mmCIF file with all atom_site columns, C-alpha atoms in Angstrom:
data_model
loop_
_atom_site.group_PDB
_atom_site.id
_atom_site.type_symbol
_atom_site.label_atom_id
_atom_site.label_alt_id
_atom_site.label_comp_id
_atom_site.label_asym_id
_atom_site.label_entity_id
_atom_site.label_seq_id
_atom_site.pdbx_PDB_ins_code
_atom_site.Cartn_x
_atom_site.Cartn_y
_atom_site.Cartn_z
_atom_site.occupancy
_atom_site.B_iso_or_equiv
_atom_site.pdbx_formal_charge
_atom_site.auth_seq_id
_atom_site.auth_comp_id
_atom_site.auth_asym_id
_atom_site.auth_atom_id
_atom_site.pdbx_PDB_model_num
ATOM 1   C CA . LEU W 1 1   ? -29.367 -11.506 -24.708 1.00 59.00 ? 1   LEU W CA 1
ATOM 2   C CA . ALA W 1 2   ? -28.545 -12.931 -28.130 1.00 68.00 ? 2   ALA W CA 1
ATOM 3   C CA . LYS W 1 3   ? -27.613 -16.595 -28.281 1.00 85.00 ? 3   LYS W CA 1
ATOM 4   C CA . THR W 1 4   ? -24.202 -17.360 -29.710 1.00 91.00 ? 4   THR W CA 1
ATOM 5   C CA . THR W 1 5   ? -22.873 -20.427 -31.494 1.00 94.00 ? 5   THR W CA 1
ATOM 6   C CA . GLN W 1 6   ? -19.189 -21.180 -31.918 1.00 96.00 ? 6   GLN W CA 1
ATOM 7   C CA . PRO W 1 7   ? -17.120 -24.313 -32.601 1.00 97.00 ? 7   PRO W CA 1
ATOM 8   C CA . ILE W 1 8   ? -16.415 -26.434 -29.565 1.00 96.00 ? 8   ILE W CA 1
ATOM 9   C CA . SER W 1 9   ? -12.755 -26.897 -30.413 1.00 97.00 ? 9   SER W CA 1
ATOM 10  C CA . MET W 1 10  ? -10.071 -25.965 -32.923 1.00 97.00 ? 10  MET W CA 1
ATOM 11  C CA . ASP W 1 11  ? -6.519  -27.085 -33.490 1.00 97.00 ? 11  ASP W CA 1
ATOM 12  C CA . SER W 1 12  ? -3.714  -25.005 -34.917 1.00 97.00 ? 12  SER W CA 1
ATOM 13  C CA . TYR W 1 13  ? 0.056   -24.900 -35.154 1.00 97.00 ? 13  TYR W CA 1
ATOM 14  C CA . GLU W 1 14  ? 2.473   -22.284 -33.965 1.00 97.00 ? 14  GLU W CA 1
ATOM 15  C CA . GLY W 1 15  ? 2.866   -19.368 -36.327 1.00 97.00 ? 15  GLY W CA 1
ATOM 16  C CA . GLN W 1 16  ? -0.484  -19.850 -38.041 1.00 97.00 ? 16  GLN W CA 1
ATOM 17  C CA . GLU W 1 17  ? -3.341  -17.388 -38.118 1.00 97.00 ? 17  GLU W CA 1
ATOM 18  C CA . VAL W 1 18  ? -6.435  -18.651 -36.324 1.00 98.00 ? 18  VAL W CA 1
ATOM 19  C CA . ASN W 1 19  ? -9.934  -17.474 -37.102 1.00 98.00 ? 19  ASN W CA 1
ATOM 20  C CA . ILE W 1 20  ? -12.785 -18.369 -34.754 1.00 98.00 ? 20  ILE W CA 1
ATOM 21  C CA . THR W 1 21  ? -16.243 -17.555 -36.027 1.00 97.00 ? 21  THR W CA 1
ATOM 22  C CA . CYS W 1 22  ? -19.256 -16.949 -33.836 1.00 96.00 ? 22  CYS W CA 1
ATOM 23  C CA . SER W 1 23  ? -22.864 -16.858 -35.014 1.00 95.00 ? 23  SER W CA 1
ATOM 24  C CA . HIS W 1 24  ? -25.353 -14.526 -33.334 1.00 93.00 ? 24  HIS W CA 1
ATOM 25  C CA . ASN W 1 25  ? -28.383 -14.379 -35.603 1.00 93.00 ? 25  ASN W CA 1
ATOM 26  C CA . ASN W 1 26  ? -30.595 -12.606 -33.073 1.00 90.00 ? 26  ASN W CA 1
ATOM 27  C CA . ILE W 1 27  ? -28.233 -9.763  -32.252 1.00 90.00 ? 27  ILE W CA 1
ATOM 28  C CA . ALA W 1 28  ? -30.057 -6.578  -31.269 1.00 88.00 ? 28  ALA W CA 1
ATOM 29  C CA . THR W 1 29  ? -29.355 -3.115  -32.597 1.00 88.00 ? 29  THR W CA 1
ATOM 30  C CA . ASN W 1 30  ? -27.653 -1.936  -29.407 1.00 83.00 ? 30  ASN W CA 1
ATOM 31  C CA . ASP W 1 31  ? -25.670 -5.130  -28.788 1.00 86.00 ? 31  ASP W CA 1
ATOM 32  C CA . TYR W 1 32  ? -21.888 -5.180  -28.837 1.00 89.00 ? 32  TYR W CA 1
ATOM 33  C CA . ILE W 1 33  ? -19.776 -8.253  -29.595 1.00 92.00 ? 33  ILE W CA 1
ATOM 34  C CA . THR W 1 34  ? -17.121 -9.113  -27.058 1.00 92.00 ? 34  THR W CA 1
ATOM 35  C CA . TRP W 1 35  ? -14.512 -11.863 -26.907 1.00 95.00 ? 35  TRP W CA 1
ATOM 36  C CA . TYR W 1 36  ? -12.873 -13.262 -23.809 1.00 96.00 ? 36  TYR W CA 1
ATOM 37  C CA . GLN W 1 37  ? -9.995  -15.686 -23.312 1.00 97.00 ? 37  GLN W CA 1
ATOM 38  C CA . GLN W 1 38  ? -9.640  -18.109 -20.428 1.00 96.00 ? 38  GLN W CA 1
ATOM 39  C CA . PHE W 1 39  ? -6.599  -20.140 -19.474 1.00 95.00 ? 39  PHE W CA 1
ATOM 40  C CA . PRO W 1 40  ? -7.042  -23.171 -17.205 1.00 90.00 ? 40  PRO W CA 1
ATOM 41  C CA . SER W 1 41  ? -7.629  -22.234 -13.561 1.00 87.00 ? 41  SER W CA 1
ATOM 42  C CA . GLN W 1 42  ? -7.659  -18.516 -14.361 1.00 93.00 ? 42  GLN W CA 1
ATOM 43  C CA . GLY W 1 43  ? -10.368 -15.922 -14.717 1.00 95.00 ? 43  GLY W CA 1
ATOM 44  C CA . PRO W 1 44  ? -11.568 -14.886 -18.167 1.00 95.00 ? 44  PRO W CA 1
ATOM 45  C CA . ARG W 1 45  ? -9.686  -12.046 -19.772 1.00 95.00 ? 45  ARG W CA 1
ATOM 46  C CA . PHE W 1 46  ? -11.189 -9.435  -22.089 1.00 92.00 ? 46  PHE W CA 1
ATOM 47  C CA . ILE W 1 47  ? -9.651  -9.577  -25.561 1.00 94.00 ? 47  ILE W CA 1
ATOM 48  C CA . ILE W 1 48  ? -11.600 -7.305  -27.870 1.00 94.00 ? 48  ILE W CA 1
ATOM 49  C CA . GLN W 1 49  ? -14.957 -5.703  -28.434 1.00 91.00 ? 49  GLN W CA 1
ATOM 50  C CA . GLY W 1 50  ? -16.659 -4.299  -31.506 1.00 92.00 ? 50  GLY W CA 1
ATOM 51  C CA . TYR W 1 51  ? -19.939 -3.116  -32.934 1.00 92.00 ? 51  TYR W CA 1
ATOM 52  C CA . LYS W 1 52  ? -19.412 -3.256  -36.689 1.00 91.00 ? 52  LYS W CA 1
ATOM 53  C CA . THR W 1 53  ? -16.742 -3.570  -39.402 1.00 90.00 ? 53  THR W CA 1
ATOM 54  C CA . LYS W 1 54  ? -13.263 -4.253  -38.070 1.00 95.00 ? 54  LYS W CA 1
ATOM 55  C CA . VAL W 1 55  ? -11.548 -3.646  -34.781 1.00 95.00 ? 55  VAL W CA 1
ATOM 56  C CA . THR W 1 56  ? -7.873  -4.341  -34.155 1.00 96.00 ? 56  THR W CA 1
ATOM 57  C CA . ASN W 1 57  ? -5.757  -4.170  -31.032 1.00 94.00 ? 57  ASN W CA 1
ATOM 58  C CA . GLU W 1 58  ? -2.377  -5.505  -30.019 1.00 93.00 ? 58  GLU W CA 1
ATOM 59  C CA . VAL W 1 59  ? -3.764  -8.969  -29.405 1.00 92.00 ? 59  VAL W CA 1
ATOM 60  C CA . ALA W 1 60  ? -6.370  -9.690  -32.057 1.00 97.00 ? 60  ALA W CA 1
ATOM 61  C CA . SER W 1 61  ? -8.674  -8.440  -34.772 1.00 97.00 ? 61  SER W CA 1
ATOM 62  C CA . LEU W 1 62  ? -12.433 -8.679  -34.826 1.00 97.00 ? 62  LEU W CA 1
ATOM 63  C CA . PHE W 1 63  ? -14.283 -8.783  -38.127 1.00 97.00 ? 63  PHE W CA 1
ATOM 64  C CA . ILE W 1 64  ? -18.006 -8.050  -38.165 1.00 97.00 ? 64  ILE W CA 1
ATOM 65  C CA . PRO W 1 65  ? -19.975 -8.154  -41.425 1.00 96.00 ? 65  PRO W CA 1
ATOM 66  C CA . ALA W 1 66  ? -22.607 -5.584  -42.256 1.00 95.00 ? 66  ALA W CA 1
ATOM 67  C CA . ASP W 1 67  ? -25.525 -7.733  -41.073 1.00 95.00 ? 67  ASP W CA 1
ATOM 68  C CA . ARG W 1 68  ? -23.755 -8.346  -37.728 1.00 95.00 ? 68  ARG W CA 1
ATOM 69  C CA . LYS W 1 69  ? -25.154 -11.869 -37.535 1.00 95.00 ? 69  LYS W CA 1
ATOM 70  C CA . SER W 1 70  ? -21.694 -13.309 -37.075 1.00 96.00 ? 70  SER W CA 1
ATOM 71  C CA . SER W 1 71  ? -18.229 -12.218 -36.077 1.00 96.00 ? 71  SER W CA 1
ATOM 72  C CA . THR W 1 72  ? -14.729 -13.616 -36.486 1.00 97.00 ? 72  THR W CA 1
ATOM 73  C CA . LEU W 1 73  ? -11.941 -13.365 -33.979 1.00 98.00 ? 73  LEU W CA 1
ATOM 74  C CA . SER W 1 74  ? -8.578  -13.462 -35.712 1.00 98.00 ? 74  SER W CA 1
ATOM 75  C CA . LEU W 1 75  ? -5.407  -14.311 -33.826 1.00 97.00 ? 75  LEU W CA 1
ATOM 76  C CA . PRO W 1 76  ? -2.295  -13.661 -35.912 1.00 94.00 ? 76  PRO W CA 1
ATOM 77  C CA . ARG W 1 77  ? 0.645   -16.026 -35.664 1.00 93.00 ? 77  ARG W CA 1
ATOM 78  C CA . VAL W 1 78  ? -0.467  -18.015 -32.630 1.00 97.00 ? 78  VAL W CA 1
ATOM 79  C CA . SER W 1 79  ? 1.979   -19.456 -30.152 1.00 96.00 ? 79  SER W CA 1
ATOM 80  C CA . LEU W 1 80  ? 1.668   -22.292 -27.652 1.00 97.00 ? 80  LEU W CA 1
ATOM 81  C CA . SER W 1 81  ? 0.638   -19.747 -25.020 1.00 96.00 ? 81  SER W CA 1
ATOM 82  C CA . ASP W 1 82  ? -2.509  -18.945 -26.993 1.00 97.00 ? 82  ASP W CA 1
ATOM 83  C CA . THR W 1 83  ? -3.906  -22.350 -26.065 1.00 97.00 ? 83  THR W CA 1
ATOM 84  C CA . ALA W 1 84  ? -7.050  -21.410 -24.174 1.00 97.00 ? 84  ALA W CA 1
ATOM 85  C CA . VAL W 1 85  ? -10.832 -21.265 -24.339 1.00 97.00 ? 85  VAL W CA 1
ATOM 86  C CA . TYR W 1 86  ? -12.235 -18.346 -26.322 1.00 98.00 ? 86  TYR W CA 1
ATOM 87  C CA . TYR W 1 87  ? -15.708 -17.032 -25.618 1.00 96.00 ? 87  TYR W CA 1
ATOM 88  C CA . CYS W 1 88  ? -17.928 -14.911 -27.843 1.00 94.00 ? 88  CYS W CA 1
ATOM 89  C CA . LEU W 1 89  ? -20.481 -12.817 -25.963 1.00 91.00 ? 89  LEU W CA 1
ATOM 90  C CA . VAL W 1 90  ? -23.176 -10.505 -27.260 1.00 88.00 ? 90  VAL W CA 1
ATOM 91  C CA . GLY W 1 91  ? -24.972 -7.832  -25.287 1.00 80.00 ? 91  GLY W CA 1
ATOM 92  C CA . GLY W 1 92  ? -25.175 -4.156  -24.670 1.00 64.00 ? 92  GLY W CA 1
ATOM 93  C CA . ASN W 1 93  ? -26.013 -3.276  -21.126 1.00 58.00 ? 93  ASN W CA 1
ATOM 94  C CA . GLN W 1 94  ? -23.398 -1.268  -19.320 1.00 57.00 ? 94  GLN W CA 1
ATOM 95  C CA . GLY W 1 95  ? -22.643 -2.936  -16.059 1.00 59.00 ? 95  GLY W CA 1
ATOM 96  C CA . GLY W 1 96  ? -24.507 -6.013  -17.159 1.00 74.00 ? 96  GLY W CA 1
ATOM 97  C CA . LYS W 1 97  ? -23.852 -9.661  -16.499 1.00 82.00 ? 97  LYS W CA 1
ATOM 98  C CA . LEU W 1 98  ? -21.771 -11.707 -18.878 1.00 86.00 ? 98  LEU W CA 1
ATOM 99  C CA . ILE W 1 99  ? -23.408 -14.849 -20.180 1.00 85.00 ? 99  ILE W CA 1
ATOM 100 C CA . PHE W 1 100 ? -20.743 -17.354 -21.151 1.00 89.00 ? 100 PHE W CA 1
ATOM 101 C CA . GLY W 1 101 ? -21.360 -20.263 -23.462 1.00 87.00 ? 101 GLY W CA 1
ATOM 102 C CA . GLN W 1 102 ? -19.103 -23.284 -23.710 1.00 89.00 ? 102 GLN W CA 1
ATOM 103 C CA . GLY W 1 103 ? -16.590 -21.361 -25.795 1.00 95.00 ? 103 GLY W CA 1
ATOM 104 C CA . THR W 1 104 ? -14.065 -22.632 -28.322 1.00 97.00 ? 104 THR W CA 1
ATOM 105 C CA . GLU W 1 105 ? -11.174 -24.627 -26.949 1.00 97.00 ? 105 GLU W CA 1
ATOM 106 C CA . LEU W 1 106 ? -8.164  -23.688 -29.049 1.00 98.00 ? 106 LEU W CA 1
ATOM 107 C CA . SER W 1 107 ? -5.205  -26.020 -28.964 1.00 98.00 ? 107 SER W CA 1
ATOM 108 C CA . VAL W 1 108 ? -1.960  -24.741 -30.469 1.00 97.00 ? 108 VAL W CA 1
ATOM 109 C CA . LYS W 1 109 ? 0.615   -27.400 -31.263 1.00 96.00 ? 109 LYS W CA 1
ATOM 110 C CA . PRO W 1 110 ? 4.323   -26.995 -31.942 1.00 95.00 ? 110 PRO W CA 1
ATOM 111 C CA . GLU P 2 1   ? -1.486  -2.483  -14.578 1.00 81.00 ? 1   GLU P CA 1
ATOM 112 C CA . PRO P 2 2   ? -4.211  -2.505  -11.913 1.00 85.00 ? 2   PRO P CA 1
ATOM 113 C CA . GLU P 2 3   ? -5.793  -5.871  -11.220 1.00 93.00 ? 3   GLU P CA 1
ATOM 114 C CA . VAL P 2 4   ? -8.522  -7.534  -9.237  1.00 96.00 ? 4   VAL P CA 1
ATOM 115 C CA . THR P 2 5   ? -7.237  -9.603  -6.327  1.00 97.00 ? 5   THR P CA 1
ATOM 116 C CA . GLN P 2 6   ? -8.969  -12.408 -4.472  1.00 98.00 ? 6   GLN P CA 1
ATOM 117 C CA . THR P 2 7   ? -8.296  -14.204 -1.210  1.00 97.00 ? 7   THR P CA 1
ATOM 118 C CA . PRO P 2 8   ? -7.892  -16.962 -0.344  1.00 97.00 ? 8   PRO P CA 1
ATOM 119 C CA . SER P 2 9   ? -6.728  -18.728 -3.481  1.00 97.00 ? 9   SER P CA 1
ATOM 120 C CA . HIS P 2 10  ? -8.041  -22.018 -2.121  1.00 97.00 ? 10  HIS P CA 1
ATOM 121 C CA . GLN P 2 11  ? -10.584 -22.640 0.631   1.00 97.00 ? 11  GLN P CA 1
ATOM 122 C CA . VAL P 2 12  ? -11.518 -26.030 1.992   1.00 98.00 ? 12  VAL P CA 1
ATOM 123 C CA . THR P 2 13  ? -14.557 -26.222 4.217   1.00 98.00 ? 13  THR P CA 1
ATOM 124 C CA . GLN P 2 14  ? -16.960 -28.770 5.602   1.00 98.00 ? 14  GLN P CA 1
ATOM 125 C CA . MET P 2 15  ? -20.526 -29.020 4.460   1.00 98.00 ? 15  MET P CA 1
ATOM 126 C CA . GLY P 2 16  ? -22.779 -26.702 6.455   1.00 97.00 ? 16  GLY P CA 1
ATOM 127 C CA . GLN P 2 17  ? -20.031 -24.242 7.317   1.00 98.00 ? 17  GLN P CA 1
ATOM 128 C CA . GLU P 2 18  ? -20.057 -20.572 6.370   1.00 98.00 ? 18  GLU P CA 1
ATOM 129 C CA . VAL P 2 19  ? -17.386 -19.191 4.069   1.00 98.00 ? 19  VAL P CA 1
ATOM 130 C CA . ILE P 2 20  ? -16.493 -15.671 3.052   1.00 98.00 ? 20  ILE P CA 1
ATOM 131 C CA . LEU P 2 21  ? -14.657 -15.088 -0.188  1.00 98.00 ? 21  LEU P CA 1
ATOM 132 C CA . ARG P 2 22  ? -12.912 -11.780 -0.493  1.00 97.00 ? 22  ARG P CA 1
ATOM 133 C CA . CYS P 2 23  ? -12.138 -9.573  -3.445  1.00 98.00 ? 23  CYS P CA 1
ATOM 134 C CA . VAL P 2 24  ? -10.459 -6.238  -3.942  1.00 97.00 ? 24  VAL P CA 1
ATOM 135 C CA . PRO P 2 25  ? -11.757 -4.740  -7.194  1.00 95.00 ? 25  PRO P CA 1
ATOM 136 C CA . ILE P 2 26  ? -9.841  -2.200  -9.247  1.00 93.00 ? 26  ILE P CA 1
ATOM 137 C CA . SER P 2 27  ? -9.981  1.053   -7.314  1.00 89.00 ? 27  SER P CA 1
ATOM 138 C CA . ASN P 2 28  ? -11.874 3.335   -9.697  1.00 86.00 ? 28  ASN P CA 1
ATOM 139 C CA . HIS P 2 29  ? -14.375 0.694   -10.779 1.00 89.00 ? 29  HIS P CA 1
ATOM 140 C CA . LEU P 2 30  ? -17.995 1.006   -9.773  1.00 87.00 ? 30  LEU P CA 1
ATOM 141 C CA . TYR P 2 31  ? -19.565 -2.261  -10.907 1.00 89.00 ? 31  TYR P CA 1
ATOM 142 C CA . PHE P 2 32  ? -18.749 -5.517  -9.158  1.00 92.00 ? 32  PHE P CA 1
ATOM 143 C CA . TYR P 2 33  ? -19.626 -9.109  -9.934  1.00 94.00 ? 33  TYR P CA 1
ATOM 144 C CA . TRP P 2 34  ? -19.301 -12.665 -8.744  1.00 97.00 ? 34  TRP P CA 1
ATOM 145 C CA . TYR P 2 35  ? -19.193 -15.609 -11.097 1.00 96.00 ? 35  TYR P CA 1
ATOM 146 C CA . ARG P 2 36  ? -18.540 -19.257 -10.476 1.00 97.00 ? 36  ARG P CA 1
ATOM 147 C CA . GLN P 2 37  ? -17.217 -22.104 -12.579 1.00 96.00 ? 37  GLN P CA 1
ATOM 148 C CA . ILE P 2 38  ? -17.741 -25.693 -11.583 1.00 96.00 ? 38  ILE P CA 1
ATOM 149 C CA . LEU P 2 39  ? -14.872 -27.861 -12.772 1.00 93.00 ? 39  LEU P CA 1
ATOM 150 C CA . GLY P 2 40  ? -15.216 -28.612 -16.472 1.00 90.00 ? 40  GLY P CA 1
ATOM 151 C CA . GLN P 2 41  ? -18.260 -26.404 -16.904 1.00 92.00 ? 41  GLN P CA 1
ATOM 152 C CA . LYS P 2 42  ? -18.878 -22.899 -18.161 1.00 91.00 ? 42  LYS P CA 1
ATOM 153 C CA . VAL P 2 43  ? -18.554 -19.682 -16.227 1.00 94.00 ? 43  VAL P CA 1
ATOM 154 C CA . GLU P 2 44  ? -21.871 -18.758 -14.577 1.00 94.00 ? 44  GLU P CA 1
ATOM 155 C CA . PHE P 2 45  ? -23.022 -15.342 -13.443 1.00 93.00 ? 45  PHE P CA 1
ATOM 156 C CA . LEU P 2 46  ? -24.047 -15.089 -9.795  1.00 96.00 ? 46  LEU P CA 1
ATOM 157 C CA . VAL P 2 47  ? -24.614 -11.439 -8.936  1.00 95.00 ? 47  VAL P CA 1
ATOM 158 C CA . SER P 2 48  ? -23.821 -7.876  -9.910  1.00 92.00 ? 48  SER P CA 1
ATOM 159 C CA . PHE P 2 49  ? -23.492 -5.001  -7.468  1.00 92.00 ? 49  PHE P CA 1
ATOM 160 C CA . TYR P 2 50  ? -23.596 -1.264  -8.018  1.00 88.00 ? 50  TYR P CA 1
ATOM 161 C CA . ASN P 2 51  ? -24.053 1.719   -5.757  1.00 86.00 ? 51  ASN P CA 1
ATOM 162 C CA . ASN P 2 52  ? -24.043 -0.469  -2.664  1.00 89.00 ? 52  ASN P CA 1
ATOM 163 C CA . GLU P 2 53  ? -26.829 -2.712  -3.750  1.00 92.00 ? 53  GLU P CA 1
ATOM 164 C CA . ILE P 2 54  ? -27.458 -5.781  -5.829  1.00 93.00 ? 54  ILE P CA 1
ATOM 165 C CA . SER P 2 55  ? -28.401 -4.781  -9.356  1.00 90.00 ? 55  SER P CA 1
ATOM 166 C CA . GLU P 2 56  ? -29.005 -8.268  -10.699 1.00 90.00 ? 56  GLU P CA 1
ATOM 167 C CA . LYS P 2 57  ? -28.747 -11.836 -9.488  1.00 93.00 ? 57  LYS P CA 1
ATOM 168 C CA . SER P 2 58  ? -29.126 -15.239 -11.045 1.00 93.00 ? 58  SER P CA 1
ATOM 169 C CA . GLU P 2 59  ? -31.305 -18.094 -9.856  1.00 94.00 ? 59  GLU P CA 1
ATOM 170 C CA . ILE P 2 60  ? -28.162 -19.684 -8.429  1.00 95.00 ? 60  ILE P CA 1
ATOM 171 C CA . PHE P 2 61  ? -27.826 -16.778 -6.004  1.00 96.00 ? 61  PHE P CA 1
ATOM 172 C CA . ASP P 2 62  ? -30.368 -17.959 -3.474  1.00 94.00 ? 62  ASP P CA 1
ATOM 173 C CA . ASP P 2 63  ? -30.824 -17.055 0.184   1.00 95.00 ? 63  ASP P CA 1
ATOM 174 C CA . GLN P 2 64  ? -27.649 -18.800 1.263   1.00 96.00 ? 64  GLN P CA 1
ATOM 175 C CA . PHE P 2 65  ? -25.578 -16.281 -0.697  1.00 98.00 ? 65  PHE P CA 1
ATOM 176 C CA . SER P 2 66  ? -24.982 -12.660 0.178   1.00 97.00 ? 66  SER P CA 1
ATOM 177 C CA . VAL P 2 67  ? -22.611 -9.932  -0.962  1.00 97.00 ? 67  VAL P CA 1
ATOM 178 C CA . GLU P 2 68  ? -21.260 -6.947  0.820   1.00 95.00 ? 68  GLU P CA 1
ATOM 179 C CA . ARG P 2 69  ? -18.945 -4.050  0.290   1.00 92.00 ? 69  ARG P CA 1
ATOM 180 C CA . PRO P 2 70  ? -17.919 -3.490  3.904   1.00 87.00 ? 70  PRO P CA 1
ATOM 181 C CA . ASP P 2 71  ? -15.486 -0.668  3.170   1.00 88.00 ? 71  ASP P CA 1
ATOM 182 C CA . GLY P 2 72  ? -14.190 1.299   0.234   1.00 79.00 ? 72  GLY P CA 1
ATOM 183 C CA . SER P 2 73  ? -12.057 -1.477  -1.155  1.00 88.00 ? 73  SER P CA 1
ATOM 184 C CA . ASN P 2 74  ? -13.350 -4.965  -0.358  1.00 94.00 ? 74  ASN P CA 1
ATOM 185 C CA . PHE P 2 75  ? -16.187 -6.862  -1.968  1.00 96.00 ? 75  PHE P CA 1
ATOM 186 C CA . THR P 2 76  ? -17.192 -10.129 -0.324  1.00 97.00 ? 76  THR P CA 1
ATOM 187 C CA . LEU P 2 77  ? -19.297 -13.155 -1.150  1.00 98.00 ? 77  LEU P CA 1
ATOM 188 C CA . LYS P 2 78  ? -20.677 -15.096 1.800   1.00 98.00 ? 78  LYS P CA 1
ATOM 189 C CA . ILE P 2 79  ? -22.102 -18.572 1.557   1.00 98.00 ? 79  ILE P CA 1
ATOM 190 C CA . ARG P 2 80  ? -24.001 -19.245 4.757   1.00 96.00 ? 80  ARG P CA 1
ATOM 191 C CA . SER P 2 81  ? -24.259 -23.008 4.804   1.00 95.00 ? 81  SER P CA 1
ATOM 192 C CA . THR P 2 82  ? -22.109 -24.630 2.180   1.00 97.00 ? 82  THR P CA 1
ATOM 193 C CA . LYS P 2 83  ? -23.215 -27.670 0.222   1.00 97.00 ? 83  LYS P CA 1
ATOM 194 C CA . LEU P 2 84  ? -21.135 -30.143 -1.735  1.00 97.00 ? 84  LEU P CA 1
ATOM 195 C CA . GLU P 2 85  ? -22.416 -28.649 -4.980  1.00 97.00 ? 85  GLU P CA 1
ATOM 196 C CA . ASP P 2 86  ? -20.991 -25.255 -4.030  1.00 97.00 ? 86  ASP P CA 1
ATOM 197 C CA . SER P 2 87  ? -17.528 -26.615 -4.811  1.00 98.00 ? 87  SER P CA 1
ATOM 198 C CA . ALA P 2 88  ? -16.296 -24.471 -7.677  1.00 97.00 ? 88  ALA P CA 1
ATOM 199 C CA . MET P 2 89  ? -13.946 -21.708 -8.679  1.00 98.00 ? 89  MET P CA 1
ATOM 200 C CA . TYR P 2 90  ? -15.406 -18.350 -7.707  1.00 98.00 ? 90  TYR P CA 1
ATOM 201 C CA . PHE P 2 91  ? -14.359 -15.321 -9.717  1.00 98.00 ? 91  PHE P CA 1
ATOM 202 C CA . CYS P 2 92  ? -14.787 -11.719 -8.745  1.00 97.00 ? 92  CYS P CA 1
ATOM 203 C CA . ALA P 2 93  ? -14.867 -9.100  -11.498 1.00 94.00 ? 93  ALA P CA 1
ATOM 204 C CA . SER P 2 94  ? -15.195 -5.360  -11.751 1.00 92.00 ? 94  SER P CA 1
ATOM 205 C CA . SER P 2 95  ? -15.823 -2.814  -14.451 1.00 89.00 ? 95  SER P CA 1
ATOM 206 C CA . GLU P 2 96  ? -15.867 0.930   -14.775 1.00 83.00 ? 96  GLU P CA 1
ATOM 207 C CA . PRO P 2 97  ? -18.654 3.073   -16.186 1.00 72.00 ? 97  PRO P CA 1
ATOM 208 C CA . GLY P 2 98  ? -17.895 4.036   -19.739 1.00 63.00 ? 98  GLY P CA 1
ATOM 209 C CA . GLN P 2 99  ? -19.131 6.365   -22.415 1.00 50.00 ? 99  GLN P CA 1
ATOM 210 C CA . GLY P 2 100 ? -21.230 3.636   -23.935 1.00 49.00 ? 100 GLY P CA 1
ATOM 211 C CA . ALA P 2 101 ? -22.087 0.010   -23.612 1.00 46.00 ? 101 ALA P CA 1
ATOM 212 C CA . SER P 2 102 ? -19.196 -2.055  -22.417 1.00 59.00 ? 102 SER P CA 1
ATOM 213 C CA . TYR P 2 103 ? -18.745 -5.653  -21.540 1.00 72.00 ? 103 TYR P CA 1
ATOM 214 C CA . GLU P 2 104 ? -15.137 -5.169  -20.476 1.00 84.00 ? 104 GLU P CA 1
ATOM 215 C CA . GLN P 2 105 ? -14.944 -6.741  -17.082 1.00 89.00 ? 105 GLN P CA 1
ATOM 216 C CA . TYR P 2 106 ? -11.731 -7.429  -15.219 1.00 92.00 ? 106 TYR P CA 1
ATOM 217 C CA . PHE P 2 107 ? -11.598 -10.788 -13.510 1.00 95.00 ? 107 PHE P CA 1
ATOM 218 C CA . GLY P 2 108 ? -9.600  -11.835 -10.492 1.00 97.00 ? 108 GLY P CA 1
ATOM 219 C CA . PRO P 2 109 ? -7.593  -15.058 -10.314 1.00 96.00 ? 109 PRO P CA 1
ATOM 220 C CA . GLY P 2 110 ? -10.377 -16.864 -8.504  1.00 97.00 ? 110 GLY P CA 1
ATOM 221 C CA . THR P 2 111 ? -10.873 -18.714 -5.239  1.00 98.00 ? 111 THR P CA 1
ATOM 222 C CA . ARG P 2 112 ? -11.149 -22.457 -5.482  1.00 98.00 ? 112 ARG P CA 1
ATOM 223 C CA . LEU P 2 113 ? -13.756 -23.567 -2.935  1.00 98.00 ? 113 LEU P CA 1
ATOM 224 C CA . THR P 2 114 ? -13.805 -27.215 -1.976  1.00 98.00 ? 114 THR P CA 1
ATOM 225 C CA . VAL P 2 115 ? -16.673 -28.415 0.216   1.00 98.00 ? 115 VAL P CA 1
ATOM 226 C CA . THR P 2 116 ? -16.154 -31.798 1.855   1.00 97.00 ? 116 THR P CA 1
#
């Protein structure tokens, strides 16, 4: 499983766009990039997954450059309720374990 | 929207006692998992389960742990003789087989286990 590196914490204000970048230099050809969100005392929640280029859903966008050695989770117009820990995970095995790092603790202020 | 449920939400037990944590995965899912998160630390994988057998387990999942799918809906984690360091939030998760690789797992709300 590829190792990931992401900032420990980020601060933002309501209404701003937040971009969290994750480095995964050793990503393998069949690896996907997946982001999870975790609120305090709750289980992680799947946000978005991608393989290359750009993926967008109702919650976020995921930008993956051509070399796939990094990815950026973009949260448009964050609100206070987006305060959470965001995890970047890399892997490709269906039914496989998730290996969580420390994640990025996002704090959204009014 | 279907969801994973877990009971109890909080379990307090004495050291050396056995506990069973229960989970009801999403009904059409075939892969099941247990994770734990010690307070202030990262989420750690314990075990994955597919086709009525363990498919992978971590070094944390030693002989005091066991999992079972006793019927068509429940998935349980048993800790035979609890230790103080077993105090943590335990999350159950499930996922469905997909067309390709997927890391989309659905997590339950967790059971907070406190060993005294």
